Amino acid sequence: MTLDTGPDLSDFSRIDFSNGAVAAVSGGSDSTALLLLLKAHLDRNAPATKLLAVTIDHRLRPQAAAEAQAVARLCAARGIAHRVLAWSGRKPSTGLPAAAREARYRLLAEAAEAAGIGLILTGHTADDQAETVLMRQTRDEWARDERPTDERPSDERPSDGGQSDDGRREEGRGLAGMAPAALYDWRHWIVRPLLGVRREALREFLRREQVAWIEDPTNADTAFERPRVRAALAEGDGAPRVAEAIALARKVAAEREQLGRRAAMLIRSLASRPAAGLVRLDRDFATESDSGAAIYALRILLAATGGTAFLPDQARSEALFGRLRTGPLCATLSRTVIDARRTGIFLHRELRDLPPAVEVSDNALWDGRRRITLGDSSSALLIAPLLVAPLGAALAAKRAIAGHGTPASLVRAALAAEPALWRDGECLGLPGEGPGLPGEGPMPAAVAAYPAVAPFARFLPSFDLAPADAVAALLGAAPVPASPFGGHSAGLPRAKA
């Protein structure tokens, strides 16, 4: 194995590098091999591609700064641009791996943004995939035992999918493991090209190239879940367990993608948006013969309407769908009111637990449902004292206009939960709508509020691109950015980048 014939380089050849690449490099064996293999691929096939290696110093160990400098020296010797970014501030006393992961992706995205690059590559391997699947299997078993949340082995949380909004493991869906690509913050693709490669193969490659790597002691700290699973897989029966976990991940991933495509078809054919914040499903939705896809579509729409990061519980969603089949009802799930009437099944955000008034800031995700953006800096001077807060029932009653058979009461209820701009206790109107109603102050044109697809706004695994694309079209959100893979679908709705 050499730089010219590295493991699974076909994965690199499928990736669109036209906008450059950020390689996340900790100095460990996996990320170091990723960097060298990627550099060799680009030198051969696209030498003009912008490549930036980024090392995150989590400031959790005193050796981390020196390790980052070792990566810097390796990059300098290979002619690779390199940056070190630090996770500053206080560290949480619990959930440290999850918090570190969130900080890592945020800093990588910031580095990519600053460099004008939309693609981030990580060195996750087949071993990481097997560990992830086995961790999620264990959590599913605990969930089936219905143990209290604080007794579950949950010191790590998955980075993309696999957990419900009430904190319970979501049985089955998370066993797809890590997706080959995930969209972070609806802007940056995170690609994992080495998911089919064993860690030992990468280490053998580095040995032949006489390149050293760093051993992070936290990877062996059994106080955390992943190192415990890793240690178990290192025992005699580890190889077949890894193979079984990888096979399970592929099977579940294929099933999840197929279910997502069927759910997307139902959303596109049976869902509409009669007013801001209001989703309508045709009554035929409740009698859909493909109940699995209908329930999945319902769960995604409930999370999107309610602004929750995780899908509602499977069992509760199934019970709700069964009730929809029996006739009219009014219920609440996942912060969403479900109002089933003769004219349709309507979904809107409930008025409880809406965010308090906060100062307007650029690219803020409000209530999980709306992305608040600002215009140029000159306009920002005019809007500095602005607050964003719910419109409220009283003002919604003045604005709501029913039409096309939609009950006015539902339009008012949905509008009341929409974000409005306020200054000194005076409502200026809804962002981006132009002049407000008579008696309202002047509307700053530089502020806009764009719909966000809540369950996928932070992480969108490539498994779920079809339903995410359908919901984005339904809500009027920005479309899913083009796939990072060129010339093949990889389960994505867009075959070419």
Short mmCIF file of C-alpha atoms in Angstrom, two decimals, residues 27-381:
data_model
loop_
_atom_site.label_atom_id
_atom_site.label_comp_id
_atom_site.label_asym_id
_atom_site.label_seq_id
_atom_site.Cartn_x
_atom_site.Cartn_y
_atom_site.Cartn_z
CA GLY A 27 -2.55 14.08 14.39
CA GLY A 28 -3.95 10.63 15.11
CA SER A 29 -3.46 7.78 12.66
CA ASP A 30 -6.85 8.06 10.95
CA SER A 31 -6.76 11.79 10.21
CA THR A 32 -3.06 11.78 9.32
CA ALA A 33 -3.64 9.02 6.77
CA LEU A 34 -6.66 10.90 5.45
CA LEU A 35 -4.57 14.02 4.88
CA LEU A 36 -1.74 12.23 3.07
CA LEU A 37 -4.07 10.17 0.89
CA LEU A 38 -6.14 13.21 0.05
CA LYS A 39 -3.06 15.30 -0.80
CA ALA A 40 -1.78 12.53 -3.11
CA HIS A 41 -5.18 12.26 -4.82
CA LEU A 42 -5.42 16.01 -5.38
CA ASP A 43 -1.82 16.27 -6.60
CA ARG A 44 -2.58 13.65 -9.25
CA ASN A 45 -6.06 14.75 -10.29
CA ALA A 46 -6.67 18.37 -9.29
CA PRO A 47 -3.43 20.08 -8.29
CA ALA A 48 -5.02 23.54 -8.24
CA THR A 49 -7.52 22.52 -5.55
CA LYS A 50 -7.37 24.57 -2.37
CA LEU A 51 -6.54 22.25 0.54
CA LEU A 52 -6.52 23.42 4.15
CA ALA A 53 -5.68 21.19 7.10
CA VAL A 54 -7.27 22.27 10.39
CA THR A 55 -6.34 21.02 13.85
CA ILE A 56 -8.66 21.68 16.77
CA ASP A 57 -7.03 22.16 20.15
CA HIS A 58 -9.81 21.32 22.59
CA ARG A 59 -7.63 22.58 25.47
CA LEU A 60 -8.50 19.49 27.47
CA ARG A 61 -4.91 18.18 27.77
CA PRO A 62 -1.66 20.10 28.26
CA GLN A 63 -0.02 18.10 25.44
CA ALA A 64 -2.60 19.20 22.86
CA ALA A 65 -0.81 22.40 21.83
CA ALA A 66 2.44 20.54 21.14
CA GLU A 67 0.54 17.89 19.18
CA ALA A 68 -1.06 20.60 17.04
CA GLN A 69 2.41 21.97 16.29
CA ALA A 70 3.53 18.51 15.22
CA VAL A 71 0.70 18.48 12.68
CA ALA A 72 1.77 21.95 11.56
CA ARG A 73 5.30 20.68 10.90
CA LEU A 74 4.00 17.72 8.91
CA CYS A 75 1.85 20.04 6.81
CA ALA A 76 4.72 22.46 6.24
CA ALA A 77 6.92 19.59 5.04
CA ARG A 78 4.22 18.49 2.59
CA GLY A 79 3.32 21.96 1.35
CA ILE A 80 -0.16 21.93 2.91
CA ALA A 81 -1.78 25.05 4.38
CA HIS A 82 -2.61 24.53 8.05
CA ARG A 83 -4.49 26.29 10.86
CA VAL A 84 -4.85 25.56 14.56
CA LEU A 85 -8.10 26.61 16.20
CA ALA A 86 -8.78 26.40 19.94
CA TRP A 87 -11.95 25.54 21.82
CA SER A 88 -11.90 28.32 24.38
CA GLY A 89 -14.15 28.93 27.35
CA ARG A 90 -15.39 26.73 30.17
CA LYS A 91 -15.87 23.03 29.54
CA PRO A 92 -18.98 21.17 30.73
CA SER A 93 -18.73 18.80 33.70
CA THR A 94 -20.96 16.24 31.94
CA GLY A 95 -21.45 15.30 28.30
CA LEU A 96 -17.90 16.34 27.45
CA PRO A 97 -17.48 14.18 24.30
CA ALA A 98 -20.69 15.56 22.79
CA ALA A 99 -19.77 19.15 23.66
CA ALA A 100 -16.28 18.68 22.23
CA ARG A 101 -17.77 17.27 19.02
CA GLU A 102 -20.12 20.24 18.68
CA ALA A 103 -17.23 22.67 19.23
CA ARG A 104 -15.06 20.78 16.74
CA TYR A 105 -17.62 20.93 13.93
CA ARG A 106 -18.36 24.59 14.65
CA LEU A 107 -14.68 25.54 14.47
CA LEU A 108 -14.13 23.46 11.32
CA ALA A 109 -17.10 25.19 9.69
CA GLU A 110 -15.74 28.59 10.68
CA ALA A 111 -12.38 27.73 9.14
CA ALA A 112 -14.06 26.54 5.95
CA GLU A 113 -16.18 29.70 5.81
CA ALA A 114 -13.15 31.94 6.24
CA ALA A 115 -11.29 30.09 3.46
CA GLY A 116 -14.27 30.10 1.10
CA ILE A 117 -14.47 26.30 1.20
CA GLY A 118 -17.74 24.38 1.49
CA LEU A 119 -16.38 20.86 2.04
CA ILE A 120 -14.94 19.30 5.21
CA LEU A 121 -13.38 15.83 5.30
CA THR A 122 -12.94 13.72 8.43
CA GLY A 123 -11.02 10.49 8.97
CA HIS A 124 -13.80 8.32 10.40
CA THR A 125 -13.06 4.65 9.67
CA ALA A 126 -14.89 1.33 9.54
CA ASP A 127 -13.84 0.84 13.17
CA ASP A 128 -15.54 4.11 14.14
CA GLN A 129 -18.64 3.01 12.24
CA ALA A 130 -18.76 -0.34 14.05
CA GLU A 131 -18.29 1.36 17.41
CA THR A 132 -21.11 3.81 16.63
CA VAL A 133 -23.50 1.03 15.63
CA LEU A 134 -22.73 -1.05 18.71
CA MET A 135 -23.14 1.99 20.99
CA ARG A 136 -26.54 2.73 19.45
CA GLN A 137 -27.54 -0.93 19.71
CA THR A 138 -26.81 -0.84 23.42
CA ARG A 139 -28.86 2.31 23.86
CA ASP A 140 -31.75 0.77 21.96
CA GLU A 141 -31.67 -2.16 24.36
CA TRP A 142 -31.76 0.21 27.33
CA ALA A 143 -34.66 2.10 25.76
CA ARG A 144 -36.61 -1.12 25.28
CA ASP A 145 -36.06 -1.83 28.97
CA GLU A 146 -37.66 1.59 29.62
CA ARG A 147 -34.98 2.59 32.08
CA PRO A 148 -34.90 6.20 33.32
CA THR A 149 -32.96 8.58 31.10
CA ASP A 150 -30.34 9.33 33.76
CA GLU A 151 -29.47 5.62 34.02
CA ARG A 152 -28.67 5.19 30.34
CA PRO A 153 -25.09 4.92 29.09
CA SER A 154 -25.25 8.22 27.22
CA ASP A 155 -22.01 10.09 27.82
CA GLU A 156 -21.72 10.45 24.05
CA ARG A 157 -24.38 11.57 21.61
CA PRO A 158 -24.44 10.82 17.90
CA SER A 159 -23.42 13.64 15.61
CA ASP A 160 -26.16 13.07 13.06
CA GLY A 161 -29.48 11.47 13.82
CA GLY A 162 -30.63 8.53 15.83
CA GLN A 163 -32.23 10.12 18.90
CA SER A 164 -35.76 11.28 19.65
CA ASP A 165 -36.72 14.70 20.96
CA ASP A 166 -37.57 13.41 24.43
CA GLY A 167 -34.02 12.11 24.89
CA ARG A 168 -34.79 8.45 24.28
CA ARG A 169 -32.91 6.39 21.74
CA GLU A 170 -34.76 5.99 18.48
CA GLU A 171 -34.88 2.28 17.84
CA GLY A 172 -33.67 1.08 14.44
CA ARG A 173 -33.09 4.37 12.63
CA GLY A 174 -29.79 5.18 14.35
CA LEU A 175 -28.34 1.77 13.50
CA ALA A 176 -27.53 3.14 10.05
CA GLY A 177 -24.47 4.57 11.79
CA MET A 178 -22.60 7.56 10.41
CA ALA A 179 -23.64 8.74 6.96
CA PRO A 180 -21.00 8.99 4.21
CA ALA A 181 -21.83 12.70 4.14
CA ALA A 182 -23.71 15.10 6.39
CA LEU A 183 -24.70 18.71 5.81
CA TYR A 184 -23.70 20.90 8.76
CA ASP A 185 -25.72 24.05 9.47
CA TRP A 186 -27.33 23.68 6.02
CA ARG A 187 -24.12 25.07 4.47
CA HIS A 188 -21.07 22.83 4.85
CA TRP A 189 -20.76 19.24 3.70
CA ILE A 190 -18.88 16.92 6.04
CA VAL A 191 -17.64 13.91 4.06
CA ARG A 192 -16.26 10.67 5.54
CA PRO A 193 -14.40 8.95 2.68
CA LEU A 194 -12.71 6.27 4.83
CA LEU A 195 -15.78 4.63 6.38
CA GLY A 196 -14.99 1.47 4.44
CA VAL A 197 -11.36 1.25 5.63
CA ARG A 198 -10.13 -0.46 8.79
CA ARG A 199 -7.92 1.55 11.13
CA GLU A 200 -5.13 -1.01 11.03
CA ALA A 201 -4.91 -0.69 7.24
CA LEU A 202 -4.36 3.04 7.62
CA ARG A 203 -1.71 2.50 10.27
CA GLU A 204 0.11 0.00 8.08
CA PHE A 205 0.05 2.59 5.31
CA LEU A 206 1.62 5.18 7.63
CA ARG A 207 4.28 2.73 8.77
CA ARG A 208 5.31 2.07 5.18
CA GLU A 209 5.45 5.79 4.54
CA GLN A 210 7.48 6.19 7.78
CA VAL A 211 5.03 8.76 9.11
CA ALA A 212 4.37 8.81 12.85
CA TRP A 213 1.07 9.60 14.49
CA ILE A 214 -0.12 10.73 17.89
CA GLU A 215 -1.86 8.45 20.37
CA ASP A 216 -4.51 10.41 22.27
CA PRO A 217 -4.84 8.88 25.76
CA THR A 218 -8.51 9.85 25.95
CA ASN A 219 -9.19 7.27 23.23
CA ALA A 220 -8.39 4.62 25.83
CA ASP A 221 -10.18 6.28 28.75
CA THR A 222 -12.90 3.79 29.66
CA ALA A 223 -14.72 6.45 31.65
CA PHE A 224 -16.32 7.21 28.28
CA GLU A 225 -18.55 4.95 26.23
CA ARG A 226 -16.68 4.81 22.93
CA PRO A 227 -13.33 3.73 24.43
CA ARG A 228 -15.16 0.98 26.32
CA VAL A 229 -16.66 -0.32 23.08
CA ARG A 230 -13.30 0.05 21.33
CA ALA A 231 -11.60 -2.02 24.01
CA ALA A 232 -14.26 -4.73 23.71
CA LEU A 233 -13.75 -4.92 19.95
CA ALA A 234 -10.01 -5.34 20.44
CA GLU A 235 -10.65 -8.73 22.06
CA GLY A 236 -10.51 -12.05 20.21
CA ASP A 237 -13.98 -11.91 18.62
CA GLY A 238 -13.66 -8.27 17.58
CA ALA A 239 -13.21 -8.81 13.82
CA PRO A 240 -16.49 -10.68 13.24
CA ARG A 241 -18.34 -8.21 15.46
CA VAL A 242 -17.01 -5.33 13.39
CA ALA A 243 -18.08 -7.08 10.18
CA GLU A 244 -21.55 -7.74 11.58
CA ALA A 245 -21.94 -4.13 12.71
CA ILE A 246 -20.86 -2.78 9.30
CA ALA A 247 -23.28 -5.12 7.51
CA LEU A 248 -26.09 -4.02 9.83
CA ALA A 249 -25.29 -0.35 9.20
CA ARG A 250 -25.46 -0.83 5.43
CA LYS A 251 -28.75 -2.69 5.66
CA VAL A 252 -30.40 -0.12 7.93
CA ALA A 253 -29.02 2.77 5.87
CA ALA A 254 -30.59 1.35 2.71
CA GLU A 255 -33.92 0.86 4.49
CA ARG A 256 -33.79 4.37 5.94
CA GLU A 257 -33.06 5.93 2.56
CA GLN A 258 -35.91 4.01 0.92
CA LEU A 259 -38.33 4.98 3.68
CA GLY A 260 -37.22 8.60 3.33
CA ARG A 261 -37.88 8.60 -0.41
CA ARG A 262 -41.38 7.22 0.13
CA ALA A 263 -42.07 9.78 2.86
CA ALA A 264 -40.82 12.55 0.56
CA MET A 265 -43.28 11.50 -2.14
CA LEU A 266 -46.15 11.75 0.36
CA ILE A 267 -45.02 15.18 1.54
CA ARG A 268 -44.77 16.49 -2.01
CA SER A 269 -48.17 15.09 -3.04
CA LEU A 270 -50.29 15.53 0.10
CA ALA A 271 -48.85 18.50 2.04
CA SER A 272 -49.25 22.22 1.41
CA ARG A 273 -48.58 25.50 3.25
CA PRO A 274 -51.74 27.65 3.22
CA ALA A 275 -50.23 30.34 5.48
CA ALA A 276 -46.98 31.19 7.24
CA GLY A 277 -46.34 28.63 9.96
CA LEU A 278 -49.27 26.44 8.91
CA VAL A 279 -49.02 23.05 7.17
CA ARG A 280 -52.02 21.26 5.73
CA LEU A 281 -52.23 17.56 4.94
CA ASP A 282 -54.96 16.19 2.71
CA ARG A 283 -57.43 13.95 4.52
CA ASP A 284 -56.18 11.13 2.27
CA PHE A 285 -52.96 11.22 4.28
CA ALA A 286 -54.69 9.50 7.21
CA THR A 287 -55.80 6.60 5.02
CA GLU A 288 -52.50 6.17 3.17
CA SER A 289 -51.83 2.46 2.66
CA ASP A 290 -48.07 2.92 3.13
CA SER A 291 -48.50 3.64 6.82
CA GLY A 292 -44.75 3.31 7.55
CA ALA A 293 -43.90 6.12 5.15
CA ALA A 294 -46.88 8.20 6.31
CA ILE A 295 -45.85 7.95 9.96
CA TYR A 296 -42.26 8.84 9.08
CA ALA A 297 -43.46 11.84 7.05
CA LEU A 298 -45.71 12.89 9.93
CA ARG A 299 -42.84 12.72 12.41
CA ILE A 300 -40.62 14.87 10.18
CA LEU A 301 -43.38 17.42 9.64
CA LEU A 302 -44.15 17.58 13.36
CA ALA A 303 -40.51 18.27 14.17
CA ALA A 304 -40.23 20.84 11.37
CA THR A 305 -43.41 22.64 12.44
CA GLY A 306 -42.56 22.56 16.14
CA GLY A 307 -38.93 23.52 15.63
CA THR A 308 -37.50 20.46 17.42
CA ALA A 309 -34.09 19.03 16.61
CA PHE A 310 -35.22 15.40 16.96
CA LEU A 311 -38.18 13.49 15.62
CA PRO A 312 -41.05 12.75 18.02
CA ASP A 313 -41.25 9.34 19.66
CA GLN A 314 -42.11 6.51 17.26
CA ALA A 315 -44.77 4.88 19.46
CA ARG A 316 -46.55 8.15 20.22
CA SER A 317 -46.48 9.07 16.52
CA GLU A 318 -47.98 5.70 15.59
CA ALA A 319 -50.75 6.23 18.14
CA LEU A 320 -51.42 9.71 16.75
CA PHE A 321 -51.60 8.38 13.20
CA GLY A 322 -54.09 5.74 14.33
CA ARG A 323 -56.27 8.45 15.85
CA LEU A 324 -56.12 10.48 12.63
CA ARG A 325 -57.70 7.53 10.85
CA THR A 326 -60.73 7.59 13.17
CA GLY A 327 -61.87 11.17 12.61
CA PRO A 328 -61.46 14.75 13.88
CA LEU A 329 -59.12 15.47 16.75
CA CYS A 330 -56.97 18.17 18.32
CA ALA A 331 -53.74 17.05 19.95
CA THR A 332 -50.21 18.27 20.65
CA LEU A 333 -46.94 16.46 20.00
CA SER A 334 -43.40 17.72 19.55
CA ARG A 335 -44.49 21.35 20.25
CA THR A 336 -46.95 21.09 17.35
CA VAL A 337 -50.73 21.34 17.44
CA ILE A 338 -52.41 18.73 15.23
CA ASP A 339 -55.92 19.88 14.28
CA ALA A 340 -57.69 17.30 12.12
CA ARG A 341 -60.89 18.55 10.51
CA ARG A 342 -63.10 17.65 7.59
CA THR A 343 -61.17 20.11 5.41
CA GLY A 344 -57.75 18.67 6.22
CA ILE A 345 -55.16 17.90 8.87
CA PHE A 346 -53.49 21.12 10.01
CA LEU A 347 -50.19 21.51 11.85
CA HIS A 348 -48.94 24.65 13.56
CA ARG A 349 -46.57 25.62 16.38
CA GLU A 350 -48.22 25.65 19.80
CA LEU A 351 -48.11 28.96 21.65
CA ARG A 352 -46.53 27.55 24.79
CA ASP A 353 -42.77 27.76 25.41
CA LEU A 354 -42.05 30.20 22.62
CA PRO A 355 -38.70 32.02 22.93
CA PRO A 356 -38.55 35.24 24.95
CA ALA A 357 -37.59 38.49 23.24
CA VAL A 358 -33.93 38.47 22.20
CA GLU A 359 -31.76 40.99 20.40
CA VAL A 360 -31.56 40.49 16.66
CA SER A 361 -28.30 38.89 15.53
CA ASP A 362 -27.14 37.62 12.17
CA ASN A 363 -27.64 33.95 11.27
CA ALA A 364 -29.50 33.23 14.52
CA LEU A 365 -31.77 30.18 14.57
CA TRP A 366 -34.98 31.35 16.23
CA ASP A 367 -37.17 28.72 17.88
CA GLY A 368 -35.50 26.09 15.69
CA ARG A 369 -37.79 27.20 12.83
CA ARG A 370 -36.54 30.49 11.42
CA ARG A 371 -33.08 31.68 10.42
CA ILE A 372 -32.76 35.41 11.16
CA THR A 373 -30.36 37.22 8.84
CA LEU A 374 -29.12 40.80 8.59
CA GLY A 375 -28.20 42.87 5.59
CA ASP A 376 -25.05 44.93 5.06
CA SER A 377 -23.24 46.62 7.92
CA SER A 378 -24.63 50.08 7.15
CA SER A 379 -28.16 48.78 7.56
CA ALA A 380 -27.15 46.94 10.72
CA LEU A 381 -26.55 50.29 12.44
#
